[in-house]
Coordinates of C-alpha atoms and ligand atoms in Angstrom, one line a residue:
M1 CA 21.1 17.2 214.2
K2 CA 18.1 18.7 212.4
K3 CA 15.7 17.2 209.8
L4 CA 14.6 20.0 207.5
L5 CA 11.8 20.2 205.1
V6 CA 12.7 23.1 202.7
T7 CA 9.8 24.3 200.5
G8 CA 10.7 26.0 197.3
G9 CA 14.3 24.6 197.6
A10 CA 14.7 24.5 193.8
G11 CA 14.2 28.3 193.4
F12 CA 16.8 31.0 193.7
I13 CA 17.1 31.6 197.5
G14 CA 15.9 28.1 198.5
A15 CA 18.6 26.4 196.4
N16 CA 21.3 28.7 197.8
F17 CA 20.0 27.9 201.3
V18 CA 20.2 24.2 200.7
H19 CA 23.8 24.5 199.4
Y20 CA 24.7 26.6 202.4
W21 CA 23.0 24.2 204.9
L22 CA 24.5 21.0 203.7
Q23 CA 27.9 22.5 203.6
R24 CA 27.7 23.9 207.1
Y25 CA 25.7 21.1 208.7
P26 CA 26.7 17.9 206.7
A27 CA 25.0 15.6 209.2
D28 CA 21.6 17.2 208.9
Q29 CA 18.9 15.7 206.7
V30 CA 17.4 18.0 204.0
V31 CA 14.2 17.2 202.1
V32 CA 13.2 19.7 199.4
L33 CA 9.6 20.0 198.4
D34 CA 9.2 22.0 195.2
A35 CA 6.5 22.2 192.5
L36 CA 9.1 23.2 189.8
T37 CA 7.1 26.1 188.5
Y38 CA 8.8 28.2 185.8
A39 CA 11.0 29.6 188.6
G40 CA 12.0 26.3 190.0
N41 CA 14.8 24.3 188.4
I42 CA 16.1 20.9 189.5
A43 CA 19.5 21.8 188.0
N44 CA 19.9 24.4 190.8
L45 CA 20.3 21.4 193.2
D46 CA 22.8 19.5 190.9
S47 CA 25.7 19.9 193.3
V48 CA 23.8 18.1 196.2
K49 CA 21.8 15.6 194.3
D50 CA 24.1 12.7 195.2
N51 CA 24.4 13.7 198.9
K52 CA 22.9 10.8 201.0
N53 CA 21.4 13.4 203.4
F54 CA 19.4 15.1 200.6
T55 CA 16.0 14.1 199.1
F56 CA 14.1 15.9 196.4
V57 CA 10.3 15.6 196.3
H58 CA 8.4 17.1 193.3
G59 CA 5.1 18.3 194.7
N60 CA 2.9 21.2 195.7
I61 CA 2.8 22.9 199.1
C62 CA -1.0 23.1 198.7
D63 CA -1.1 19.2 198.9
Q64 CA -1.7 18.9 202.6
S65 CA -1.7 15.1 202.7
L66 CA 1.6 15.0 200.9
V67 CA 3.2 17.4 203.3
E68 CA 1.8 15.5 206.3
A69 CA 3.3 12.2 204.8
L70 CA 6.7 13.9 204.4
L71 CA 6.7 15.2 207.9
V72 CA 6.1 11.7 209.3
E73 CA 8.2 9.7 206.8
H74 CA 11.3 11.9 207.3
N75 CA 10.7 12.8 211.0
I76 CA 10.9 16.5 210.1
D77 CA 11.5 18.8 213.0
T78 CA 12.2 22.1 211.1
L79 CA 10.3 23.5 208.1
V80 CA 11.9 26.4 206.2
H81 CA 9.3 27.9 204.0
F82 CA 10.6 29.6 200.8
A83 CA 8.0 28.4 198.2
A84 CA 6.2 31.3 196.7
E85 CA 5.3 33.1 193.6
S86 CA 8.0 35.8 193.9
H87 CA 7.9 38.3 191.0
V88 CA 6.0 41.5 191.5
D89 CA 5.4 42.2 187.8
R90 CA 3.7 38.7 187.5
S91 CA 1.5 39.5 190.5
I92 CA 0.2 42.5 188.6
T93 CA -0.6 40.6 185.4
G94 CA -1.8 37.4 187.1
P95 CA -2.4 37.6 190.8
D96 CA -4.3 34.3 191.1
A97 CA -1.2 32.1 191.5
F98 CA 0.1 34.4 194.2
I99 CA -3.1 34.0 196.3
E100 CA -3.1 30.3 195.7
T101 CA 0.6 29.6 196.6
N102 CA 1.5 32.4 198.9
I103 CA -1.7 32.4 201.0
M104 CA -3.4 29.1 200.5
G105 CA -0.1 27.2 200.3
T106 CA 1.2 28.7 203.5
Y107 CA -2.2 27.9 205.2
S108 CA -2.0 24.3 203.9
L109 CA 1.5 23.9 205.4
L110 CA 0.4 25.4 208.7
K111 CA -2.5 22.9 208.9
A112 CA -0.1 20.0 208.1
V113 CA 2.4 20.9 210.7
K114 CA -0.3 21.6 213.3
K115 CA -1.7 18.1 212.7
V116 CA 1.6 16.3 212.8
W117 CA 3.6 18.3 215.3
L118 CA 0.9 19.5 217.7
D119 CA -2.2 17.4 217.5
A120 CA -0.6 13.9 217.7
D121 CA -0.5 12.1 221.1
T122 CA 2.7 14.0 222.1
V123 CA 3.6 17.5 220.9
L124 CA 7.0 17.4 219.0
E125 CA 9.4 19.2 221.3
G126 CA 11.8 21.6 219.5
H127 CA 9.8 21.8 216.3
R128 CA 10.1 25.0 214.2
F129 CA 8.2 26.6 211.3
H130 CA 10.4 29.3 209.8
H131 CA 8.6 31.5 207.3
V132 CA 10.7 33.4 204.7
S133 CA 9.2 36.8 204.1
T134 CA 10.1 40.1 202.5
D135 CA 10.6 43.7 203.3
E136 CA 7.9 44.5 200.8
V137 CA 5.2 43.8 203.4
Y138 CA 6.1 47.1 205.1
G139 CA 5.2 49.2 202.0
T140 CA 7.2 52.0 200.6
L141 CA 9.6 54.7 202.1
S142 CA 10.3 58.3 201.0
A143 CA 14.0 59.3 200.5
T144 CA 14.2 60.6 204.1
D145 CA 12.1 58.0 206.0
P146 CA 13.9 55.8 208.5
A147 CA 14.4 52.2 207.4
F148 CA 11.9 49.5 208.2
T149 CA 12.1 47.9 211.6
E150 CA 10.2 44.9 212.8
D151 CA 7.7 47.3 214.4
T152 CA 6.9 49.1 211.1
A153 CA 3.2 48.7 210.4
Y154 CA 2.4 46.4 207.4
A155 CA 1.3 48.3 204.3
P156 CA 1.7 46.1 201.3
N157 CA 1.1 47.7 197.9
S158 CA 1.3 44.9 195.3
P159 CA -0.7 41.7 195.0
Y160 CA 2.7 39.9 195.7
S161 CA 3.4 41.8 198.9
A162 CA -0.2 41.6 200.0
S163 CA -0.1 37.8 199.6
K164 CA 3.1 37.7 201.6
A165 CA 1.7 39.9 204.3
A166 CA -1.4 37.6 204.5
S167 CA 0.9 34.6 204.9
D168 CA 3.0 36.3 207.6
H169 CA -0.2 37.0 209.5
L170 CA -1.4 33.4 209.3
V171 CA 2.0 32.2 210.6
R172 CA 1.8 34.7 213.5
A173 CA -1.8 33.5 214.3
Y174 CA -0.8 29.9 214.4
H175 CA 1.8 30.7 217.0
H176 CA -0.5 32.9 219.0
T177 CA -3.6 30.7 218.9
F178 CA -2.2 27.1 218.7
G179 CA 1.3 27.5 220.2
L180 CA 3.2 26.5 217.0
N181 CA 6.9 27.4 217.3
V182 CA 7.3 29.9 214.5
T183 CA 9.8 32.5 213.4
T184 CA 9.6 34.9 210.4
S185 CA 12.4 36.7 208.6
N186 CA 11.8 39.8 206.5
C187 CA 14.6 40.2 204.0
S188 CA 15.5 42.8 201.4
N189 CA 16.4 42.2 197.7
N190 CA 18.7 39.3 197.2
Y191 CA 21.1 38.8 194.3
G192 CA 23.6 36.0 193.4
P193 CA 23.9 32.7 191.6
F194 CA 20.7 31.0 190.2
H195 CA 18.7 34.2 190.2
F196 CA 16.0 33.9 187.6
P197 CA 16.7 36.3 184.7
E198 CA 13.3 38.1 185.0
K199 CA 14.6 40.0 188.1
L200 CA 16.6 43.2 187.6
I201 CA 20.2 42.1 188.2
P202 CA 20.3 38.9 186.2
L203 CA 18.1 40.4 183.5
V204 CA 20.6 43.2 183.0
I205 CA 23.6 40.8 182.9
T206 CA 21.9 38.4 180.4
N207 CA 20.5 41.2 178.3
I208 CA 23.9 42.8 177.9
L209 CA 25.2 39.4 176.7
H210 CA 22.4 39.3 174.2
N211 CA 22.8 42.9 173.2
K212 CA 19.2 43.6 174.3
S213 CA 17.9 46.8 175.8
L214 CA 18.1 47.3 179.5
P215 CA 14.6 48.4 180.6
I216 CA 14.4 51.0 183.4
Y217 CA 11.0 51.4 184.9
G218 CA 9.9 55.1 185.3
D219 CA 12.7 57.4 186.2
G220 CA 15.0 54.7 187.6
Q221 CA 15.4 56.4 190.9
Q222 CA 13.6 53.7 192.9
I223 CA 15.8 52.4 195.7
R224 CA 16.4 48.8 196.8
D225 CA 18.6 47.4 199.6
W226 CA 20.6 44.6 198.0
L227 CA 21.9 41.6 199.9
Y228 CA 24.1 38.7 198.6
V229 CA 22.0 35.6 198.8
E230 CA 24.4 33.6 201.0
D231 CA 24.1 36.3 203.6
H232 CA 20.4 35.7 203.6
A233 CA 21.0 32.0 204.2
H234 CA 23.3 32.8 207.0
G235 CA 20.7 35.2 208.6
I236 CA 18.0 32.4 208.4
D237 CA 20.5 30.0 210.0
L238 CA 21.0 32.5 212.9
V239 CA 17.3 32.8 213.4
L240 CA 16.8 29.0 213.4
Q241 CA 19.6 28.6 215.9
N242 CA 18.9 31.4 218.4
G243 CA 15.8 33.4 217.2
R244 CA 13.1 33.8 219.8
I245 CA 9.9 31.9 219.0
G246 CA 7.0 34.1 217.7
E247 CA 9.4 36.9 216.6
N248 CA 10.1 38.5 213.3
Y249 CA 13.7 39.3 212.3
N250 CA 14.7 41.8 209.6
I251 CA 17.6 40.8 207.4
G252 CA 19.2 43.4 205.0
G253 CA 22.3 44.5 203.3
N254 CA 22.5 48.1 204.5
N255 CA 23.2 48.7 200.9
E256 CA 20.8 51.0 199.2
W257 CA 21.1 51.6 195.4
A258 CA 18.9 53.5 192.9
N259 CA 18.0 51.1 190.0
I260 CA 19.7 53.3 187.4
D261 CA 23.0 53.2 189.3
I262 CA 22.8 49.4 189.7
V263 CA 22.3 49.1 185.9
K264 CA 25.2 51.5 185.1
T265 CA 27.5 49.7 187.6
I266 CA 26.8 46.3 186.1
S267 CA 27.3 47.7 182.6
K268 CA 30.8 48.9 183.6
L269 CA 31.6 45.6 185.3
V270 CA 30.7 43.5 182.2
E271 CA 32.6 45.8 179.9
Q272 CA 35.6 45.4 182.2
E273 CA 35.3 41.6 182.1
F274 CA 35.4 41.8 178.3
I275 CA 38.5 44.0 178.5
N276 CA 40.2 41.6 180.9
N277 CA 39.4 38.4 179.0
E278 CA 39.5 38.4 175.2
E279 CA 37.9 35.0 175.1
L280 CA 34.6 36.6 176.2
A281 CA 34.2 38.4 172.8
K282 CA 34.5 35.0 171.1
R283 CA 32.1 33.3 173.5
F284 CA 29.5 36.1 173.3
P285 CA 29.9 37.6 169.8
G286 CA 26.4 39.0 170.1
A287 CA 27.3 41.2 173.0
I288 CA 28.1 44.1 170.6
A289 CA 27.7 47.0 173.0
A290 CA 29.9 45.3 175.7
I291 CA 32.6 44.6 173.1
E292 CA 32.4 48.2 171.8
K293 CA 32.4 49.5 175.3
N294 CA 29.2 51.5 175.0
T295 CA 26.9 49.2 177.1
E296 CA 25.1 52.1 178.7
S297 CA 23.6 52.8 175.2
L298 CA 21.4 49.8 175.8
I299 CA 19.6 51.6 178.7
T300 CA 16.0 52.3 177.8
Y301 CA 13.5 54.0 180.0
V302 CA 10.1 52.2 179.8
K303 CA 6.7 52.8 181.4
D304 CA 6.7 52.5 185.2
R305 CA 5.5 49.4 187.1
P306 CA 2.0 50.2 188.4
G307 CA 2.0 51.0 192.1
H308 CA 5.9 50.9 192.0
D309 CA 7.3 51.2 195.6
R310 CA 9.8 54.0 195.7
R311 CA 12.2 52.8 198.3
Y312 CA 12.9 49.8 200.6
A313 CA 15.5 49.9 203.3
I314 CA 15.9 47.4 206.2
D315 CA 17.0 48.3 209.7
A316 CA 18.5 45.0 210.9
T317 CA 19.5 46.3 214.4
K318 CA 17.4 43.7 216.2
T319 CA 18.9 40.8 214.2
N320 CA 22.4 42.3 214.6
D321 CA 22.1 42.8 218.4
E322 CA 20.2 39.6 219.3
L323 CA 21.8 37.1 216.9
G324 CA 25.1 38.7 215.8
Y325 CA 24.0 39.0 212.2
Q326 CA 26.2 41.0 209.8
P327 CA 26.4 40.5 206.0
K328 CA 29.8 39.0 205.1
E329 CA 29.8 40.0 201.4
S330 CA 30.4 43.6 200.4
F331 CA 28.3 44.8 197.4
E332 CA 31.6 45.2 195.5
T333 CA 32.6 41.6 196.0
G334 CA 29.1 40.2 195.7
I335 CA 28.2 41.8 192.4
A336 CA 31.6 40.9 190.9
K337 CA 31.1 37.2 191.9
T338 CA 27.6 37.4 190.5
V339 CA 28.7 38.8 187.1
Q340 CA 31.4 36.1 187.0
W341 CA 28.8 33.4 187.8
Y342 CA 26.6 34.4 184.9
L343 CA 29.5 34.6 182.5
N344 CA 30.6 31.1 183.6
N345 CA 27.1 29.5 183.5
E346 CA 25.6 30.5 180.2
A347 CA 24.0 27.0 179.8
W348 CA 22.1 27.5 183.0
W349 CA 20.5 30.8 182.1
Q350 CA 19.9 29.9 178.5
S351 CA 18.0 26.8 179.6
V352 CA 15.7 28.7 182.0
M353 CA 14.9 31.3 179.4
D354 CA 12.6 29.1 177.5
G355 CA 9.8 30.0 175.0
S356 CA 7.1 30.8 177.5
Y357 CA 9.4 33.1 179.5
Q358 CA 10.5 34.9 176.3
N359 CA 6.9 35.4 175.3
W360 CA 5.9 36.8 178.7
I361 CA 8.8 39.2 178.6
A362 CA 8.0 40.2 175.0
E363 CA 4.4 41.0 176.1
Q364 CA 5.7 43.2 179.0
Y365 CA 7.7 45.4 176.8
S366 CA 5.5 45.6 173.6
Ligands
NAD401 P1 11.8 31.9 193.3 O1 10.6 32.4 192.5 O2 13.1 32.0 192.6 O3 11.5 30.4 193.7 C1 10.3 30.0 194.3 C2 10.4 28.5 194.3 O4 9.1 28.0 194.9 C3 10.5 27.8 193.0 O5 11.4 26.7 193.1 C4 9.1 27.3 192.7 O6 9.1 26.1 191.9 C5 8.6 27.0 194.1 N1 7.2 27.0 194.2 C6 6.3 27.9 193.7 N2 5.0 27.6 194.0 C7 5.1 26.4 194.6 C8 4.1 25.5 195.2 N3 2.8 25.8 195.1 N4 4.5 24.4 195.8 C9 5.8 24.1 195.9 N5 6.8 24.9 195.4 C10 6.4 26.0 194.8 O7 11.8 32.8 194.6 P2 13.0 33.3 195.5 O8 13.4 34.6 194.9 O9 13.9 32.3 195.7 O10 12.2 33.6 196.9 C11 12.1 32.6 197.8 C12 11.3 33.2 199.0 O11 12.0 34.3 199.6 C13 9.9 33.7 198.7 O12 9.0 33.3 199.7 C14 10.1 35.2 198.6 O13 8.9 35.8 198.9 C15 11.1 35.4 199.6 N6 12.0 36.6 199.4 C16 12.6 36.8 198.2 C17 13.5 37.9 198.1 C18 14.2 38.1 196.8 O14 14.9 39.1 196.6 N7 14.1 37.2 195.8 C19 13.7 38.7 199.1 C20 13.0 38.5 200.3 C21 12.2 37.4 200.5
DAU402 O1 12.5 43.5 198.4 C1 12.4 42.1 198.4 C2 11.8 41.7 197.1 O2 12.7 41.9 196.0 C3 11.3 40.2 197.1 O3 10.3 40.0 198.0 C4 10.8 39.8 195.7 O4 10.5 38.5 195.7 C5 11.9 40.1 194.7 O5 11.4 39.8 193.3 C6 12.3 41.6 194.7 O6 11.3 42.4 194.3 P1 11.6 43.7 193.4 O7 10.4 44.1 192.7 O8 12.3 44.8 194.2 O9 12.7 43.1 192.4 P2 12.9 43.2 190.8 O10 14.2 42.6 190.5 O11 11.7 42.8 190.0 O12 13.0 44.8 190.6 C7 14.0 45.6 191.3 C8 13.8 47.0 190.9 O13 14.1 47.2 189.5 C9 12.4 47.5 191.1 O14 12.4 48.8 191.5 C10 11.8 47.4 189.7 C11 13.0 47.7 188.8 N1 13.1 47.1 187.5 C12 12.9 45.7 187.4 C13 13.0 45.1 186.2 C14 12.8 43.6 186.2 C15 13.4 47.8 186.4 O15 13.5 49.0 186.4 N2 13.4 47.2 185.2 C16 13.2 45.8 185.0 O16 13.3 45.3 183.9

């Protein structure tokens, strides 16, 4: 039985991971530590809030004494670290928060676990610090380059990916120097329920429902490797169960798409939903293009993201071979489920798109 501290568990992937974990390992204890930034939402954890094995703590990963107290109070043996500033565009307009949370926050967690797990009278046997990282630390690929492996040299290009790379290096150093039991996973682009609607897939779905333009950066030919979020949770589970200490594991979808094709695919899917279900036109009367079946007319090419990485692709051979990892969801089924989730959870996405978010988005596209 494990006792987990999950940082950033009220965010997109963290919340999906908590749902996954408590369903799969109902006897385990899960404590979530989350600062509830604009991206964190306590409602993401509604379905587990009454579970006796679940505790939510509102706090910051930079608060080392709070983390030490939680490790002791809950006898934590496993820390799964999701908490981060995660949106590349925000790292371009305001990198400070990324340096603070992603680098200093990770450093603060490492100091806390070292003190409690390693520096006490007896070292805590079987402890684990799992760090959730990204494929973006490897930089960018051309159309013909082979996919990123765990041996690809780090070459981060945005303040976000540079801050994640720095945190990956700190985690590695705490293993090498102090003997902390660490693992790191580097995952490709996730999608699914609870994805904050500033990211491409939920932005496109919610903009169609608001009849707003669908902004395509640059030529729209940038490529991302999309993975259904539950498959990421499963990949982390496998690393926690059988991953070798000190190793990095790539997790990906083997599912490369150009942005413009993703947007056109979602446009068609939403239109089809409106054809299949007449109620939708009544529930979303503002979704004029979807109702009139010309959703692609909302596509608008806008200025490119500065330093925009052209292509990401993950080679997950090591994780497949060593841990038996394979994504369970096909893109076809995963994206259909995701569109359905946004159609069924309007209250969720309307509530997270508050005034400050709208103002920020408006600034980006003015
Ligand atoms: P997210 O932005 O949706 O959620 C981040 C969570 O961290 C939020 O709940 C937020 O409140 C919390 N948080 C932020 N700063 C904090 C702080 N200082 N202290 C405590 N909590 C804090 O992010 P996400 O998309 O769920 O990503 C989770 C992790 O996975 C990140 O580390 C990210 O780098 C990594 N990752 C994301 C993707 C992706 O496609 N989204 C892919 C690979 C890796
Ligand atoms: O690769 C993993 C990374 O995926 C994670 O580490 C990040 O936390 C996560 O945010 C995501 O980063 P991206 O920058 O790839 O995701 P985003 O959804 O912001 O953008 C996906 C692609 O779509 C990217 O090429 C930029 C483009 N885009 C995005 C938005 C929001 C557009 O063309 N228009 C948009 O409006």
